[in-house]
Coordinates of C-alpha atoms in Angstrom, one line a residue:
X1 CA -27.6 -2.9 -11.1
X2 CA -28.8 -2.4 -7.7
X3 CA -30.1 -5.9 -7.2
X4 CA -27.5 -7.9 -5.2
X5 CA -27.5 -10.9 -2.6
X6 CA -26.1 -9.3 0.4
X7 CA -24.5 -12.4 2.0
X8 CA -21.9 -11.8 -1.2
X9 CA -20.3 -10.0 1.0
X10 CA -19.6 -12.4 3.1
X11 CA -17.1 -15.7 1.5
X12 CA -13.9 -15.6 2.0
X13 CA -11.1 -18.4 2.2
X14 CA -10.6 -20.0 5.5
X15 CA -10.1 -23.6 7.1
X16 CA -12.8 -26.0 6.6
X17 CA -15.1 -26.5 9.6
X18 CA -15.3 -29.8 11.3
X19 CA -18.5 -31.8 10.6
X20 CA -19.8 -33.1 14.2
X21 CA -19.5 -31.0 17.4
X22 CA -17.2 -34.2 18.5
X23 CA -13.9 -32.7 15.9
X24 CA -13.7 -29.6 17.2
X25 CA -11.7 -31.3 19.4
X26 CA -8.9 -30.1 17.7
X27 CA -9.0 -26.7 18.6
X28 CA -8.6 -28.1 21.8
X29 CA -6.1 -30.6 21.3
X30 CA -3.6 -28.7 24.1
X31 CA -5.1 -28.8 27.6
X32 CA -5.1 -25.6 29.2
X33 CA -3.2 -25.3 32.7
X34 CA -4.8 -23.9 35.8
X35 CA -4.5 -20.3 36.0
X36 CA -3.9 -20.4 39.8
X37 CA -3.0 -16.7 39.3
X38 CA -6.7 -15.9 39.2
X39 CA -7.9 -15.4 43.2
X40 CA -10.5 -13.3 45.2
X41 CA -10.2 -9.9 44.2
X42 CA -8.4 -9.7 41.1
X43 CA -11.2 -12.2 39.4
X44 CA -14.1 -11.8 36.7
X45 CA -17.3 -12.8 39.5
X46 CA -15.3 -13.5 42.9
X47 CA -17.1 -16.7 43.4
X48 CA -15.5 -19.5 42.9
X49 CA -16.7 -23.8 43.4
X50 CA -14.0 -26.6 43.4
X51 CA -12.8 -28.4 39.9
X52 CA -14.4 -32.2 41.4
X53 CA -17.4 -30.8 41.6
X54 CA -17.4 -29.8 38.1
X55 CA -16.0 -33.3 37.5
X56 CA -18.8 -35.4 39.0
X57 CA -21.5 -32.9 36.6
X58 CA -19.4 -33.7 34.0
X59 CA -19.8 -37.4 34.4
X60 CA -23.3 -37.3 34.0
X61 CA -23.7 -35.5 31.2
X62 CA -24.4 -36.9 27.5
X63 CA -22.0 -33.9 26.1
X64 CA -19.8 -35.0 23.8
X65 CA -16.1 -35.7 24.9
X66 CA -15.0 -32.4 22.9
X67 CA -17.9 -30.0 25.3
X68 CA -16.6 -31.7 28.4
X69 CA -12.4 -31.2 27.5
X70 CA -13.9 -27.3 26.8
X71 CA -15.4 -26.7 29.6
X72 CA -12.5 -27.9 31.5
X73 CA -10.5 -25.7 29.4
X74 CA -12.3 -22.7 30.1
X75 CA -12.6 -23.0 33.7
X76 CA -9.0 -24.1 34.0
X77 CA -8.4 -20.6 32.5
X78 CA -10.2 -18.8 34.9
X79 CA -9.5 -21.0 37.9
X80 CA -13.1 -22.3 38.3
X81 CA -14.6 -18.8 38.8
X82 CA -18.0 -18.6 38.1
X83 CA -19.0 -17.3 34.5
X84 CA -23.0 -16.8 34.3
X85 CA -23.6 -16.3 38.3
X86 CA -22.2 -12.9 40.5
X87 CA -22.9 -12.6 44.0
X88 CA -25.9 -10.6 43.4
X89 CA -27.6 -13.3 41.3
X90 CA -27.4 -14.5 37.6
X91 CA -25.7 -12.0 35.0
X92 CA -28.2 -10.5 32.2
X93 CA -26.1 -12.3 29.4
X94 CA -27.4 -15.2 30.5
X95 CA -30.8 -14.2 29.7
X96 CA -29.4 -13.1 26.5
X97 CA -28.4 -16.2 25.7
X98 CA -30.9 -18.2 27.0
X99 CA -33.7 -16.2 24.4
X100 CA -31.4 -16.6 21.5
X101 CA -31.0 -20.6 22.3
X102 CA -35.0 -21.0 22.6
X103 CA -35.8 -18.5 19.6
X104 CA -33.2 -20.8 17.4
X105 CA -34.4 -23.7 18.7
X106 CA -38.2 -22.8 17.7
X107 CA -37.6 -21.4 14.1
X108 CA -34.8 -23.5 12.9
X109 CA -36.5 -26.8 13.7
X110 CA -33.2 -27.8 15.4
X111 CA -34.7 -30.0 18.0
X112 CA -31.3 -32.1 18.4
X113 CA -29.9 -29.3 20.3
X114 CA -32.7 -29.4 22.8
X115 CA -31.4 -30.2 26.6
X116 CA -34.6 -30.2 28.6
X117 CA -32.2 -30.4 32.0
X118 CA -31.0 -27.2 31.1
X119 CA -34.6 -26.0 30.5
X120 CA -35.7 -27.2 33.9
X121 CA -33.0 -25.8 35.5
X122 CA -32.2 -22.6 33.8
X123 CA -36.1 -22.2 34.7
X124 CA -36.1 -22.9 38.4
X125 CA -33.3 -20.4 39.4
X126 CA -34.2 -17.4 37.0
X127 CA -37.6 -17.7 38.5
X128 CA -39.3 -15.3 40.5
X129 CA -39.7 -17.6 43.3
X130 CA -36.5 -19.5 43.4
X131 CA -34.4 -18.3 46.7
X132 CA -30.6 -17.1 45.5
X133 CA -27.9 -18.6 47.1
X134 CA -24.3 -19.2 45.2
X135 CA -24.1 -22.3 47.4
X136 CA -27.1 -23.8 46.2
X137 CA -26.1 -26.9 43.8
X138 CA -29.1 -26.1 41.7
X139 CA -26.8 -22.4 41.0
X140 CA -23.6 -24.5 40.0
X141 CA -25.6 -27.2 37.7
X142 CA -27.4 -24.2 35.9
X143 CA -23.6 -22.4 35.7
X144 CA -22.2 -25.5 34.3
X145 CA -25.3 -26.4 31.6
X146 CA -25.1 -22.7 30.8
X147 CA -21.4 -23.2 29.3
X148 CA -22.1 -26.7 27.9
X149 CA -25.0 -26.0 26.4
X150 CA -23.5 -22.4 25.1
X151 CA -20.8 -24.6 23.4
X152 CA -23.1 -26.8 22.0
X153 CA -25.5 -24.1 20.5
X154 CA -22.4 -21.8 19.0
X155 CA -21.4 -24.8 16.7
X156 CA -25.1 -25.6 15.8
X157 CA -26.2 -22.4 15.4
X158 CA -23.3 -20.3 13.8
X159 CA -21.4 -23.2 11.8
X160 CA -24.0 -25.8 10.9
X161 CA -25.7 -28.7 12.4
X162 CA -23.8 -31.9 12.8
X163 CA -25.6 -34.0 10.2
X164 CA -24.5 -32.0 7.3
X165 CA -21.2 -32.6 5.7
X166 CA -20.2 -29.7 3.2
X167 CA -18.3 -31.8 0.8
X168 CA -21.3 -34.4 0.8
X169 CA -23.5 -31.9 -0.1
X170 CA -21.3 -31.3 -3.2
X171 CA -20.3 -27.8 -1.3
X172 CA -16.1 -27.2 -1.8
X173 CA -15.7 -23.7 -0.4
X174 CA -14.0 -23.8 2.9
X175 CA -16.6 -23.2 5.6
X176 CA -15.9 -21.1 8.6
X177 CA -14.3 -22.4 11.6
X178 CA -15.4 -20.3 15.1
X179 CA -14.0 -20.7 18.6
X180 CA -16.9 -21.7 21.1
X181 CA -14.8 -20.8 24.1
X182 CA -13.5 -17.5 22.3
X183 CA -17.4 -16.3 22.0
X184 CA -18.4 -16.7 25.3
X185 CA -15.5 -14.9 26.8
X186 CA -16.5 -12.4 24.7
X187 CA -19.5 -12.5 25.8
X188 CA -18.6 -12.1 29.2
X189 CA -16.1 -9.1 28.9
X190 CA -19.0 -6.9 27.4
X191 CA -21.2 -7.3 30.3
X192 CA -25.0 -7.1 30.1
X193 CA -24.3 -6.9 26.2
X194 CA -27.0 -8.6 24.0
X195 CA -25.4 -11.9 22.4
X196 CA -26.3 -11.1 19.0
X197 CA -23.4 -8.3 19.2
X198 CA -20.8 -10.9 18.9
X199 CA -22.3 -13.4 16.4
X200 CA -20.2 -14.8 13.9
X201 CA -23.7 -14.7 11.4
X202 CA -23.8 -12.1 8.4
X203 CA -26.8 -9.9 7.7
X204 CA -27.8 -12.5 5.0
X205 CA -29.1 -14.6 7.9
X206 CA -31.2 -12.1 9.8
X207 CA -32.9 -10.5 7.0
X208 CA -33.5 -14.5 5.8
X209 CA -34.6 -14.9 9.4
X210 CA -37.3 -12.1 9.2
X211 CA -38.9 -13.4 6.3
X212 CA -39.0 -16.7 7.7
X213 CA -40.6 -15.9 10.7
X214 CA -42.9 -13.9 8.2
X215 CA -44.0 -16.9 6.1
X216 CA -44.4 -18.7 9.7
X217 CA -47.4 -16.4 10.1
X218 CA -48.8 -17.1 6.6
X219 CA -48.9 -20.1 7.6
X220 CA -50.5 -20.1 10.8
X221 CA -53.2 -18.2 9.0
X222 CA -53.8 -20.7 6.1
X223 CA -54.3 -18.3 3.6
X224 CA -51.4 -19.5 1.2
X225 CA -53.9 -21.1 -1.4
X226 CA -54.8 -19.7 -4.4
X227 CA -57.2 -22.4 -6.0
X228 CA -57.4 -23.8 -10.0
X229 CA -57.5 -21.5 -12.6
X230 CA -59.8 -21.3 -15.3
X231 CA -57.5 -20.1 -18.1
X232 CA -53.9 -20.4 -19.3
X233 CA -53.0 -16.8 -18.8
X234 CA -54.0 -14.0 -17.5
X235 CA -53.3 -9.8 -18.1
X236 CA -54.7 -6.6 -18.1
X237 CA -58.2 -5.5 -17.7
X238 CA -59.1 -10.0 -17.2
X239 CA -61.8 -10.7 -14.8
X240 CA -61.5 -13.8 -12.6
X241 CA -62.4 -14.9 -9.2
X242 CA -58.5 -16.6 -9.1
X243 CA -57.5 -12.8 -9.4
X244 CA -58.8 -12.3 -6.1
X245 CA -57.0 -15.1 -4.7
X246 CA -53.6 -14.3 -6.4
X247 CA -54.1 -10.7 -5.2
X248 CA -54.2 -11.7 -1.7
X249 CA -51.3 -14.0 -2.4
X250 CA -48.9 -10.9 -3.7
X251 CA -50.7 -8.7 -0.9
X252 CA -49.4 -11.2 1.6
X253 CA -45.8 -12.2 0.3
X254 CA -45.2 -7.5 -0.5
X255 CA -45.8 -7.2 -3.8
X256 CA -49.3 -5.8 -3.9
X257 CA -49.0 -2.5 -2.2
X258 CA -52.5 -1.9 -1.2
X259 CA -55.1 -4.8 -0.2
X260 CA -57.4 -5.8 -3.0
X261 CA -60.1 -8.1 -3.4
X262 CA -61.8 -7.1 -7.0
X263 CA -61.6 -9.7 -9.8
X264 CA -60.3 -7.0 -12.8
X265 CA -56.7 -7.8 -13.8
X266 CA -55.5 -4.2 -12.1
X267 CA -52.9 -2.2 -13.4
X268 CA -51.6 -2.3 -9.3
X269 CA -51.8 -6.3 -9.8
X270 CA -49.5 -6.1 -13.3
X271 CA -46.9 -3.8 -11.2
X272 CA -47.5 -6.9 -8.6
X273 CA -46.4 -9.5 -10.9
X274 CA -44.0 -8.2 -12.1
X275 CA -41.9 -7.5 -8.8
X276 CA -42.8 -11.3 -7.9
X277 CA -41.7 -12.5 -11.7
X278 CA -37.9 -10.0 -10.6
X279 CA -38.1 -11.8 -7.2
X280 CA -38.3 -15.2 -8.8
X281 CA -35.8 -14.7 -11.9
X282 CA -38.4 -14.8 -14.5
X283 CA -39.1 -12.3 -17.6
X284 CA -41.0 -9.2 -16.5
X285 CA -43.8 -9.0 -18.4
X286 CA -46.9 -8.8 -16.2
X287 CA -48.6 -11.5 -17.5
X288 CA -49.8 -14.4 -15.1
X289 CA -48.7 -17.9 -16.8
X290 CA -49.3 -21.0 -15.8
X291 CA -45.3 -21.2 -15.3
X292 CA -46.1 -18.0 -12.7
X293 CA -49.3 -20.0 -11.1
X294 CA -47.4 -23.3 -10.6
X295 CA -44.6 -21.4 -8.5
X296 CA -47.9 -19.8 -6.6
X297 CA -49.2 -23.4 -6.0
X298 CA -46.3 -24.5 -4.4
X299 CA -47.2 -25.4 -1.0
X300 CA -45.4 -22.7 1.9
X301 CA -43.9 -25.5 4.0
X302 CA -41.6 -25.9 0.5
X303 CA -41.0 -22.3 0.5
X304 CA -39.7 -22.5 4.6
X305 CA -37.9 -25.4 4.4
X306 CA -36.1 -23.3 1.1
X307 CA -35.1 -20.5 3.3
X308 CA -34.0 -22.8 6.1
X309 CA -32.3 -24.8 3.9
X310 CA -30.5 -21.5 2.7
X311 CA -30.7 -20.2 6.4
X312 CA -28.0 -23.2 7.0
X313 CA -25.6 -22.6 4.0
X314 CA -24.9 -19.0 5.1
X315 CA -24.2 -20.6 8.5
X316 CA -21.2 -21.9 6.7
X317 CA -19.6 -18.8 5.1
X318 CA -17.0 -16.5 7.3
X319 CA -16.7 -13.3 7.8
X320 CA -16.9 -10.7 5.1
X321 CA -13.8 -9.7 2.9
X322 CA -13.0 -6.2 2.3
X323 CA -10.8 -7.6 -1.2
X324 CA -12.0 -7.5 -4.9
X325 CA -13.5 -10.3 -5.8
X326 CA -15.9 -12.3 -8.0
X327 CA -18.6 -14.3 -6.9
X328 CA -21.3 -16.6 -9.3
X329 CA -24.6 -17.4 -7.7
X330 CA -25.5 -20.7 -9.9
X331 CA -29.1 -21.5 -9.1
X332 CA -29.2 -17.5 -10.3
X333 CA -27.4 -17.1 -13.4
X334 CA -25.6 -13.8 -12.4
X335 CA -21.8 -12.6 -12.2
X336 CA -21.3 -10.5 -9.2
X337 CA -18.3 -8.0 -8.9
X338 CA -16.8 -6.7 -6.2
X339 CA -14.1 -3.7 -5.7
X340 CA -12.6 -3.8 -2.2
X341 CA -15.1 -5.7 -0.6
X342 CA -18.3 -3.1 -2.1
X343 CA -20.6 -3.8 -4.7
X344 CA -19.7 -3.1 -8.1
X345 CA -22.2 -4.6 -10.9
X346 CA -23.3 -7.8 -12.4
X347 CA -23.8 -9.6 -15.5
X348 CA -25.8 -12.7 -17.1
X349 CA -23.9 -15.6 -16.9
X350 CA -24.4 -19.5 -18.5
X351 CA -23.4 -21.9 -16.1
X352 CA -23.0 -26.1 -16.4
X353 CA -26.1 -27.9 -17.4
X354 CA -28.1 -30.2 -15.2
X355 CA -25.6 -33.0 -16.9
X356 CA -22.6 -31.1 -16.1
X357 CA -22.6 -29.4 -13.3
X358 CA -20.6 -26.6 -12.2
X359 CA -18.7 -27.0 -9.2
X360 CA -19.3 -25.2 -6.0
X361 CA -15.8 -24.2 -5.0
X362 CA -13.2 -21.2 -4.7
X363 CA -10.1 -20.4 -6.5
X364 CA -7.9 -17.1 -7.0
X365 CA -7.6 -15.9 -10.4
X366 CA -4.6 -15.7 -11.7
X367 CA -4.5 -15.1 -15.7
X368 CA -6.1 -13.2 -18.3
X369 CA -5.9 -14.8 -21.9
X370 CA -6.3 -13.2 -24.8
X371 CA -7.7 -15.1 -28.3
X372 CA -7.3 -18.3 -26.8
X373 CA -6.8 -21.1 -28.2
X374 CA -9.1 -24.1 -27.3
X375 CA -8.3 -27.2 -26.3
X376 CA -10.9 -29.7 -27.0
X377 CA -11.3 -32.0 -24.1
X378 CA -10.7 -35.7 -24.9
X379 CA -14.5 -36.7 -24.2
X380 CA -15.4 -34.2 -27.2
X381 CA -12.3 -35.4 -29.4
X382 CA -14.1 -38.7 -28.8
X383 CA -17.4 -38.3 -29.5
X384 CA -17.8 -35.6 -32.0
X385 CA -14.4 -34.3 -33.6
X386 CA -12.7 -38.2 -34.4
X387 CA -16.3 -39.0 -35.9
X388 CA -16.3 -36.1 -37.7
X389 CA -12.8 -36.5 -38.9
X390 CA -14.1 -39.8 -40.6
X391 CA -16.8 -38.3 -42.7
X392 CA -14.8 -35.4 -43.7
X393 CA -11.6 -35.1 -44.4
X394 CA -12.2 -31.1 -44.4
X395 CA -13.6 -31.1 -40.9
X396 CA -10.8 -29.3 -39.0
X397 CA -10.7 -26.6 -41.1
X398 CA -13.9 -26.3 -41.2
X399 CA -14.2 -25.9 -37.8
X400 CA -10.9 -23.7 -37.3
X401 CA -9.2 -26.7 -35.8
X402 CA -5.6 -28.2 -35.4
X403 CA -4.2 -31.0 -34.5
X404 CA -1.7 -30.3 -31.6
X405 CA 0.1 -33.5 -30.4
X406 CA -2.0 -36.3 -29.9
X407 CA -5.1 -33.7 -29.5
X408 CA -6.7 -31.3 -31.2
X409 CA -7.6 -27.4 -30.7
X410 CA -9.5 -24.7 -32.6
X411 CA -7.3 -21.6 -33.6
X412 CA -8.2 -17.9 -31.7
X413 CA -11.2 -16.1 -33.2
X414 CA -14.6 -15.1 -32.8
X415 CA -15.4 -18.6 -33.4
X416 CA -13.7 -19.7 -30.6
X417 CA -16.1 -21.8 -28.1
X418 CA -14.4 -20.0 -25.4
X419 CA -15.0 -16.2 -27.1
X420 CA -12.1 -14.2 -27.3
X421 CA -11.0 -14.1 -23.4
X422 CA -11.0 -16.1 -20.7
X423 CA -9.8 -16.0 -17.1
X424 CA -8.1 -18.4 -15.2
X425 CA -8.1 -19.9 -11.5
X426 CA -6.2 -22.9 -11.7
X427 CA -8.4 -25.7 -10.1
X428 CA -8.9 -29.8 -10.4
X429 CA -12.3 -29.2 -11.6
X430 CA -11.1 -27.5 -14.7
X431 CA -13.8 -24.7 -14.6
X432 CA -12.8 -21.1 -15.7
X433 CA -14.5 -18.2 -16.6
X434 CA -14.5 -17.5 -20.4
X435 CA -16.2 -15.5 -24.0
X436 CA -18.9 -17.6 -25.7
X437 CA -20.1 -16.8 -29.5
X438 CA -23.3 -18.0 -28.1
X439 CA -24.6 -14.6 -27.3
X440 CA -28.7 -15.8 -27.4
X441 CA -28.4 -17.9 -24.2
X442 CA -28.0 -14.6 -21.9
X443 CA -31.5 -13.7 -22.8
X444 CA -32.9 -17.2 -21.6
X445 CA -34.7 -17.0 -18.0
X446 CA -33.0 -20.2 -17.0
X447 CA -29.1 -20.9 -18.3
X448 CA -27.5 -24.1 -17.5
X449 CA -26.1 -25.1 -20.4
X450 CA -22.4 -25.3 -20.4
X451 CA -20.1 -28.5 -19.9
X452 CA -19.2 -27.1 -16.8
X453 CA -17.5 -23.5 -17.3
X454 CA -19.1 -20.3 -16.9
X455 CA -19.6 -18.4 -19.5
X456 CA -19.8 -14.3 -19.3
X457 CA -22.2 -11.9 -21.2
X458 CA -19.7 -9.3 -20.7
X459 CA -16.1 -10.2 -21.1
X460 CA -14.6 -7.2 -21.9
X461 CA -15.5 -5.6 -18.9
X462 CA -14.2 -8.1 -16.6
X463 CA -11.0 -8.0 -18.3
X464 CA -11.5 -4.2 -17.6
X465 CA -12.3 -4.6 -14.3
X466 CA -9.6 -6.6 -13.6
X467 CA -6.7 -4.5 -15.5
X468 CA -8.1 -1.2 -14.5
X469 CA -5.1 0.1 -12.1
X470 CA -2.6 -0.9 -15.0
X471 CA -1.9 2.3 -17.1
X472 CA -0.7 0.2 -20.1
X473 CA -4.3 -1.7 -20.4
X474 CA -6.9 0.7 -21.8
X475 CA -10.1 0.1 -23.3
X476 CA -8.4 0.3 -26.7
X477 CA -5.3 -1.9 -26.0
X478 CA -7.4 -5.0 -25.0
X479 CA -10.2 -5.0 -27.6
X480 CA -7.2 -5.1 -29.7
X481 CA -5.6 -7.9 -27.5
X482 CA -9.3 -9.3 -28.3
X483 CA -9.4 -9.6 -31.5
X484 CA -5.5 -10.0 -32.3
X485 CA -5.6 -13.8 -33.6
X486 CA -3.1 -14.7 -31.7
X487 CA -2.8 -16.2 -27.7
X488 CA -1.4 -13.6 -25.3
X489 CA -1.5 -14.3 -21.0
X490 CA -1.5 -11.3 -18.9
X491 CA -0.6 -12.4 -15.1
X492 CA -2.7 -10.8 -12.6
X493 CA 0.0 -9.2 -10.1
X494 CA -2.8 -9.7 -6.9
X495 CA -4.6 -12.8 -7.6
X496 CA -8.4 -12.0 -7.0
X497 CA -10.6 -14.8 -5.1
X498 CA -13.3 -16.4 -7.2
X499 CA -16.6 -17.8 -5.6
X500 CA -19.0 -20.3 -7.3
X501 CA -22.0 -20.4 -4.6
X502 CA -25.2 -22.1 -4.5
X503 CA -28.1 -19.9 -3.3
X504 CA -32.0 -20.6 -4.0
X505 CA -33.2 -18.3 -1.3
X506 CA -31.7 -15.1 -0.6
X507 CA -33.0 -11.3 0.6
X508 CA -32.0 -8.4 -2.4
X509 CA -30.3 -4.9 -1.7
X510 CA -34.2 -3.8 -1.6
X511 CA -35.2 -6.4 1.1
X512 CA -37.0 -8.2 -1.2
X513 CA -37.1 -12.3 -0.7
X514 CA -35.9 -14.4 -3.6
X515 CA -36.1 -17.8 -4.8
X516 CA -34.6 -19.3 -8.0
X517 CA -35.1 -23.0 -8.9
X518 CA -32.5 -26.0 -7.4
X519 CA -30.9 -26.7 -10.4
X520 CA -28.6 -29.0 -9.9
X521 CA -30.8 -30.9 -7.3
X522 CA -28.4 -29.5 -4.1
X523 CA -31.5 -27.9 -2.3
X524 CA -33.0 -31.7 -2.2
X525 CA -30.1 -33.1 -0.9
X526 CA -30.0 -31.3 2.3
X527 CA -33.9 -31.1 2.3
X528 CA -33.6 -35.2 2.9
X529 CA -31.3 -34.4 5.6
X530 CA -32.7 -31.8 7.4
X531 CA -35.9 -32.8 7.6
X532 CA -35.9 -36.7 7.1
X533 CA -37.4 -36.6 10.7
X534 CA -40.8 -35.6 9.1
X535 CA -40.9 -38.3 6.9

């Protein structure tokens, strides 16, 4: 399966991220001392201004309290030396950074992390006619909103913006934490190094970049619409002026090849529709529904605010494992594995219903269980087995069931509702991966129909995957293990990390752009949050 959302590679476990540019005060709870060490000749810029003068900036600035105890931390380590200015004039990072501040500014529709003073002044001394001189307050306010601002942008730009809480937004795996003042002395030990060489961003959110600043253009050029149809369908050898329209649609987003503005239904535009019906999650079969023309007719500020919305998620992921691992994209169905950090396969999976939703989280798996036994949760005992009970006196056995204590559970088979395997990473949310007898769903287009778990079209090849370096598990041993009738836990020795993510927008192993439908209504959320500025 070559098909694979790249930014998989990147969630790991790490500390949760603070949620306003105010808490990362606690990397900074310790002040840092003068390092009076630091003097002419054995320094980074050997120029230097005095600490009060930095002071009285400070005091007129709207940074938050955390920005100002960081700047005073980083020049404390360096012993106010300058950081963005040499003798000879400003460095070339600050350019660097400067670009990357306006071009995130301009595409991400951040304008909260606009500083206009910074603007002005960054404007006035990197100008052609501005007069350099290291003793010129103008140089030491531009020095000093370089490194506030730099602070500012680093947790906007590469953790998230400030109005977003994760766990709000129903997101429970740990988001990234990044040191501001870390970054920027990277920054300055690779001089005249282009910023984007130390970004803590994964590839994910370039290539989702590209295509945004793609559909940008499509947008400027109004040329998104494809008008009413006249029919319910359309297919091969069909004439219709809408074809011409859709053509110039699939021309536009790459899956038209070549240009074409005929009204025959192509074979060209069939190979077209079918790579935007794979880039959308839908069955491939070349035909233009009215399912396929309503996702055309959804207007492109939807489709940019979907990427950006995306664009800010990835914002929250770390840096990329190099473990096995597991990883389920919800809003995409799909079971991706992972062998040392590489891309392995992936499967169909059914995940919770709109009702019962599956939790965005992380765990570590643990256990591998063979003809399970299932324990019916009390909700179900409630509503369907007790009521059951009363009309038939038969209906556990009927139903391979047992009472066990004061509940009940159905006895290991193939007529198990959990299959005949499932895999545990202990969590609150009581979600696992797990065998269905309901083997149909996997050939729906959309499947969210669980209580919560996820279920996996191919079982017995996790359980392969996962026992692979044991000798004493082959193929044989754990279809028998399978079908034995009888419970039997295998520990993992190395628990493996589980991901459940959340992803609606997202750029394929072949560069193409996908979108999948917000399920569980997450995409909206943040939509209301992002862009409530609009309304």
């Amino acid at each position: 399966m070559k098909k694979i959302l790249l930014f998989y590679t990147v969630i790991i476990i790490t500390c949760y991220s603070c949620k306003q540019d105010g808490n990362e005060a606690k990397a900074q709870a310790q002040t840092t001392s003068r390092d009076t060490s630091i003097k002419f000749g054995t320094s980074y810029s050997e120029i230097f201004f005095d600490s009060l003068r930095m002071e009285k900036f400070i005091a007129k600035q709207a940074f938050h309290d955390s920005i100002k105890k960081r700047m005073r931390n980083f020049y404390n380590g360096r012993n106010y030396q300058f950081a963005w200015f040499f003798k000879e004039g400003m460095a070339d990072y600050a350019s660097s950074f400067y670009v990357a501040y306006k071009e995130y500014i301009s595409y991400s529709q951040d304008s909260g992390l606009r500083n206009y003073s910074f603007e002005k002044s960054y404007d006035s001394v990197s100008g052609g006619n501005f007069n350099y001189d290291i003793n010129d307050s103008l140089v030491l306010n531009t020095e000093l909103l370089l490194t506030g601002q730099f602070f500012r942008y680093t947790r906007r730009a590469y953790q998230g913006r400030n109005q977003l809480d994760a766990h709000d937004l129903d997101w429970f795996i740990p988001s990234k934490k990044i040191d501001p003042s870390a970054l920027l002395d990277s920054l300055l030990s690779r001089k005249g190094k282009n910023l984007k060489d130390i970004e803590p961003l994964n590839r994910q959110y370039d290539l989702l970049k590209d295509y945004l600043l793609k559909y940008y253009e499509i947008e400027k050029k109004g040329s998104w619409s494809i008008g009413k149809p006249d029919k319910k369908s359309y297919r091969l050898n069909d004439t219709s002026a809408l074809l011409s329209l859709i053509k110039k649609r699939l021309y536009l987003t790459g899956d038209m090849v070549k240009e074409d503005t005929s009204v025959i239904f192509t074979q060209e535009l069939e190979d077209a529709v079918k790579s935007f019906e794979k880039r959308y999650g839908f069955k491939q079969d070349g035909i233009i529904s009215m399912l396929l023309i309503n996702e055309m007719k959804r207007p492109i500020e939807e489709r940019l605010q979907q990427i950006l919305i995306n664009m800010e998620r990835i914002r929250w992921l770390p840096a990329e494992p190099s473990t096995d691992y597991f990883l389920v994209n919800i809003p995409e169905f799909r079971l991706h594995v992972y062998d040392k950090g590489k891309y392995s396969w992936s499967s169909n999976v059914v995940v919770g219903s709109a009702a019962n939703n599956t939790v965005i989280f992380t765990g570590n798996l643990k256990y591998v269980v063979f003809s399970p036994y299932w324990n019916v949760p009390p909700s179900i005992l409630k509503k369907e087995i007790l009521p059951g009970i009363a009309k038939n006196k038969n209906y556990l056995a009927n139903h391979h069931m047992e009472w066990n204590g004061n509940g009940v559970r159905q006895k290991p088979g193939p007529w198990n509702s959990l299959g005949q395997v499932k895999f545990l990473f202990p969590n609150t949310y009581n979600i696992y991966l797990h065998d269905t007898p309901s083997k149909s769903l996997f050939n729906e287009d959309k499947r969210a129909f669980s209580h919560g778990c996820i279920r996996l079209s191919e079982p017995k090849r996790v359980a392969q995957y996962i026992l692979r370096n044991d000798a004493k598990w082959d193929s044989l041993k754990i279809t028998k293990a399978m079908n034995a009738g009888k419970e039997q836990y295998y520990t993992i020795k190395e628990p493996i990390p589980v991901f459940i993510g959340y992803f609606t927008a997202w750029v394929d192993r072949d560069g193409k752009l996908n979108f999948r439908e917000d399920v569980y209504g997450h995409d909206k959320k943040m939509k209301e949050r992002l862009f409530a500025k609009a309304k």
